[in-house]
Amino acid sequence: MRNQQRGHSLVELLTVLAIAGIMITTITRAVDYARRTAALVASTSEMRALFQSTRAIAIAHRRNVAIRFRQDGDTWTWRVYEDRNKDGVRNDDIARGIDVPISPTRTLPYLPARVGVPSDKIIDPMNGQPLASRLPVRFGTSQLCAFSREGEATNGSLVLTDGRNVRIISVGGHSALISVMRWDGSRWITTS
């Protein structure tokens, strides 16, 4: 009997390794995309809930209440304040201790999602200018999103990004309607 050895040629091994490499790269990209999307969806939900609950507090307490956003380097924080002298929540009243915090200072925990604008050439649906040229937090002329005791709000918006994908949460003034715009890579899609 002849001794037959079975084995694989170098070409076969290299082909298997190339296929495995392609599969690993594809899976890694898919997992990264899913992780980024989940972080952005969770951040959007949390911020939307923050606006809704702050409005509810203003109505229930029959006081003006505001979310104050602050930037510290690349990180944005927020805290909810209540008006105590009936002139609205104001930065100078916060500094003097008149308008008081009713929540701890918070940040978004869902990395890589963050408050900010991506550097891509995306057009801002609000003004037609490059999105990268605007502040990520803008309510009226400040970074305070205020709600009156009647439930009205400061007009403005908040931009969330993971560096690639973008969401804009808008708060409408009189109605305090909260809507979300999502960039799908070629156009803005609005949801309420």
Short mmCIF file of C-alpha atoms in Angstrom, two decimals:
data_model
loop_
_atom_site.label_atom_id
_atom_site.label_comp_id
_atom_site.label_asym_id
_atom_site.label_seq_id
_atom_site.Cartn_x
_atom_site.Cartn_y
_atom_site.Cartn_z
CA MET A 1 0.00 0.00 0.00
CA ARG A 2 1.03 3.46 -0.71
CA ASN A 3 1.15 6.02 2.04
CA GLN A 4 -1.03 8.92 0.92
CA GLN A 5 -0.60 12.16 2.75
CA ARG A 6 -3.39 14.63 2.71
CA GLY A 7 -2.77 18.29 3.31
CA HIS A 8 -3.48 21.74 2.07
CA SER A 9 -1.45 23.75 -0.30
CA LEU A 10 -0.13 27.20 0.58
CA VAL A 11 -2.60 28.77 -1.87
CA GLU A 12 -5.52 27.09 -0.13
CA LEU A 13 -4.35 28.28 3.29
CA LEU A 14 -3.85 31.84 2.07
CA THR A 15 -7.31 31.81 0.50
CA VAL A 16 -8.90 30.69 3.79
CA LEU A 17 -6.97 33.35 5.71
CA ALA A 18 -8.04 36.06 3.22
CA ILE A 19 -11.70 35.04 3.51
CA ALA A 20 -11.44 34.99 7.32
CA GLY A 21 -9.86 38.45 7.27
CA ILE A 22 -12.65 39.85 5.11
CA MET A 23 -15.28 38.32 7.39
CA ILE A 24 -13.63 39.73 10.54
CA THR A 25 -13.37 43.20 8.98
CA THR A 26 -17.02 43.12 7.90
CA ILE A 27 -18.20 41.92 11.31
CA THR A 28 -16.07 44.52 13.12
CA ARG A 29 -17.53 47.33 11.01
CA ALA A 30 -21.07 46.06 11.57
CA VAL A 31 -20.55 45.83 15.33
CA ASP A 32 -19.02 49.33 15.43
CA TYR A 33 -21.95 50.74 13.42
CA ALA A 34 -24.47 49.02 15.73
CA ARG A 35 -22.65 50.30 18.83
CA ARG A 36 -22.57 53.89 17.51
CA THR A 37 -26.22 53.75 16.46
CA ALA A 38 -27.32 52.35 19.82
CA ALA A 39 -25.38 55.06 21.68
CA LEU A 40 -26.91 57.82 19.55
CA VAL A 41 -30.44 56.42 19.90
CA ALA A 42 -30.04 56.12 23.69
CA SER A 43 -28.64 59.66 23.93
CA THR A 44 -31.48 61.03 21.81
CA SER A 45 -34.05 59.28 23.99
CA GLU A 46 -32.44 60.56 27.18
CA MET A 47 -32.30 64.16 25.99
CA ARG A 48 -35.85 64.06 24.67
CA ALA A 49 -37.02 62.69 28.03
CA LEU A 50 -35.05 65.44 29.80
CA PHE A 51 -36.93 68.15 27.87
CA GLN A 52 -40.29 66.47 28.49
CA SER A 53 -39.72 65.93 32.22
CA THR A 54 -38.41 69.48 32.72
CA ARG A 55 -41.54 70.86 31.07
CA ALA A 56 -43.68 68.65 33.32
CA ILE A 57 -41.84 69.94 36.41
CA ALA A 58 -42.45 73.55 35.34
CA ILE A 59 -46.18 72.91 34.94
CA ALA A 60 -46.50 70.84 38.14
CA HIS A 61 -44.52 73.29 40.31
CA ARG A 62 -46.10 76.31 38.62
CA ARG A 63 -42.65 77.87 38.30
CA ASN A 64 -40.28 78.62 35.47
CA VAL A 65 -37.73 75.81 35.14
CA ALA A 66 -34.74 75.61 32.80
CA ILE A 67 -32.04 73.24 31.66
CA ARG A 68 -28.66 74.96 31.69
CA PHE A 69 -26.08 73.47 29.34
CA ARG A 70 -22.39 74.17 29.93
CA GLN A 71 -19.32 73.23 27.94
CA ASP A 72 -16.12 72.09 29.63
CA GLY A 73 -13.60 71.28 26.91
CA ASP A 74 -15.17 68.65 24.65
CA THR A 75 -17.74 67.65 27.27
CA TRP A 76 -21.17 69.20 27.70
CA THR A 77 -23.00 68.99 31.01
CA TRP A 78 -26.48 70.04 32.03
CA ARG A 79 -28.40 70.78 35.18
CA VAL A 80 -32.02 71.72 35.84
CA TYR A 81 -32.74 74.97 37.72
CA GLU A 82 -35.91 76.40 39.20
CA ASP A 83 -36.80 80.11 39.20
CA ARG A 84 -37.25 81.48 42.72
CA ASN A 85 -37.81 85.22 42.07
CA LYS A 86 -40.41 84.97 39.29
CA ASP A 87 -38.29 86.61 36.58
CA GLY A 88 -37.38 83.38 34.76
CA VAL A 89 -34.28 81.26 35.15
CA ARG A 90 -31.34 83.51 34.36
CA ASN A 91 -27.58 82.96 34.35
CA ASP A 92 -26.99 85.94 36.67
CA ASP A 93 -29.61 84.62 39.13
CA ILE A 94 -27.93 81.20 39.03
CA ALA A 95 -24.55 82.80 39.76
CA ARG A 96 -26.02 84.68 42.75
CA GLY A 97 -27.78 81.56 44.08
CA ILE A 98 -31.28 82.94 43.52
CA ASP A 99 -32.32 80.36 40.93
CA VAL A 100 -31.49 77.00 42.47
CA PRO A 101 -30.56 73.61 41.02
CA ILE A 102 -33.12 70.84 41.36
CA SER A 103 -31.02 68.12 39.73
CA PRO A 104 -27.41 66.99 39.81
CA THR A 105 -25.05 67.92 36.98
CA ARG A 106 -25.22 65.26 34.27
CA THR A 107 -23.38 64.19 31.12
CA LEU A 108 -24.21 61.67 28.41
CA PRO A 109 -22.94 58.22 29.41
CA TYR A 110 -23.38 56.57 25.99
CA LEU A 111 -20.02 56.92 24.28
CA PRO A 112 -19.18 57.66 21.52
CA ALA A 113 -22.39 59.75 21.35
CA ARG A 114 -21.94 63.29 22.62
CA VAL A 115 -23.34 66.78 22.41
CA GLY A 116 -21.52 68.34 19.47
CA VAL A 117 -21.38 68.80 15.74
CA PRO A 118 -19.50 66.56 13.31
CA SER A 119 -16.82 68.00 11.07
CA ASP A 120 -18.46 66.57 7.93
CA LYS A 121 -19.94 68.91 5.35
CA ILE A 122 -23.55 68.56 6.47
CA ILE A 123 -25.95 71.45 5.93
CA ASP A 124 -27.86 72.71 8.97
CA PRO A 125 -31.59 72.26 8.19
CA MET A 126 -32.40 75.30 10.35
CA ASN A 127 -30.43 77.91 8.41
CA GLY A 128 -28.83 76.31 5.34
CA GLN A 129 -25.29 76.96 6.65
CA PRO A 130 -22.68 74.26 7.37
CA LEU A 131 -23.66 72.41 10.54
CA ALA A 132 -20.04 72.47 11.76
CA SER A 133 -20.17 76.29 11.98
CA ARG A 134 -22.85 76.41 14.67
CA LEU A 135 -22.95 75.83 18.39
CA PRO A 136 -24.30 72.40 19.32
CA VAL A 137 -26.53 73.94 22.00
CA ARG A 138 -28.59 76.99 21.07
CA PHE A 139 -31.80 78.14 22.76
CA GLY A 140 -32.69 81.69 21.86
CA THR A 141 -29.46 83.59 22.49
CA SER A 142 -28.16 81.34 25.28
CA GLN A 143 -27.62 77.78 26.39
CA LEU A 144 -30.65 77.77 28.70
CA CYS A 145 -33.73 75.88 27.57
CA ALA A 146 -36.43 77.42 29.74
CA PHE A 147 -39.99 76.23 30.30
CA SER A 148 -42.69 78.49 31.70
CA ARG A 149 -45.28 77.41 34.26
CA GLU A 150 -47.74 77.28 31.33
CA GLY A 151 -45.49 74.79 29.52
CA GLU A 152 -44.11 77.11 26.84
CA ALA A 153 -40.42 76.78 25.97
CA THR A 154 -37.47 78.69 24.60
CA ASN A 155 -37.08 77.99 20.88
CA GLY A 156 -33.89 76.14 20.16
CA SER A 157 -32.06 72.94 19.47
CA LEU A 158 -29.41 70.51 20.63
CA VAL A 159 -27.10 68.58 18.29
CA LEU A 160 -25.95 65.06 19.13
CA THR A 161 -23.32 63.15 17.17
CA ASP A 162 -21.12 60.09 17.36
CA GLY A 163 -18.63 61.74 15.01
CA ARG A 164 -20.37 60.40 11.89
CA ASN A 165 -24.12 60.30 12.48
CA VAL A 166 -26.13 63.31 13.61
CA ARG A 167 -29.40 63.99 15.44
CA ILE A 168 -30.90 67.42 16.13
CA ILE A 169 -33.47 67.71 18.91
CA SER A 170 -35.60 70.83 18.45
CA VAL A 171 -37.84 72.40 21.05
CA GLY A 172 -40.62 74.63 19.71
CA GLY A 173 -41.48 77.78 21.65
CA HIS A 174 -45.19 78.24 22.32
CA SER A 175 -46.16 74.59 21.82
CA ALA A 176 -42.94 73.18 23.32
CA LEU A 177 -43.16 70.50 20.62
CA ILE A 178 -40.07 68.32 20.68
CA SER A 179 -38.97 66.93 17.34
CA VAL A 180 -35.94 64.97 16.21
CA MET A 181 -34.17 65.29 12.87
CA ARG A 182 -31.85 62.50 11.80
CA TRP A 183 -29.21 62.79 9.08
CA ASP A 184 -29.32 59.62 6.97
CA GLY A 185 -26.16 60.41 5.01
CA SER A 186 -27.89 62.36 2.25
CA ARG A 187 -30.91 64.12 3.76
CA TRP A 188 -32.65 65.06 7.01
CA ILE A 189 -35.54 62.90 8.23
CA THR A 190 -37.88 64.41 10.84
CA THR A 191 -39.72 62.49 13.55
CA SER A 192 -41.93 63.81 16.33
#
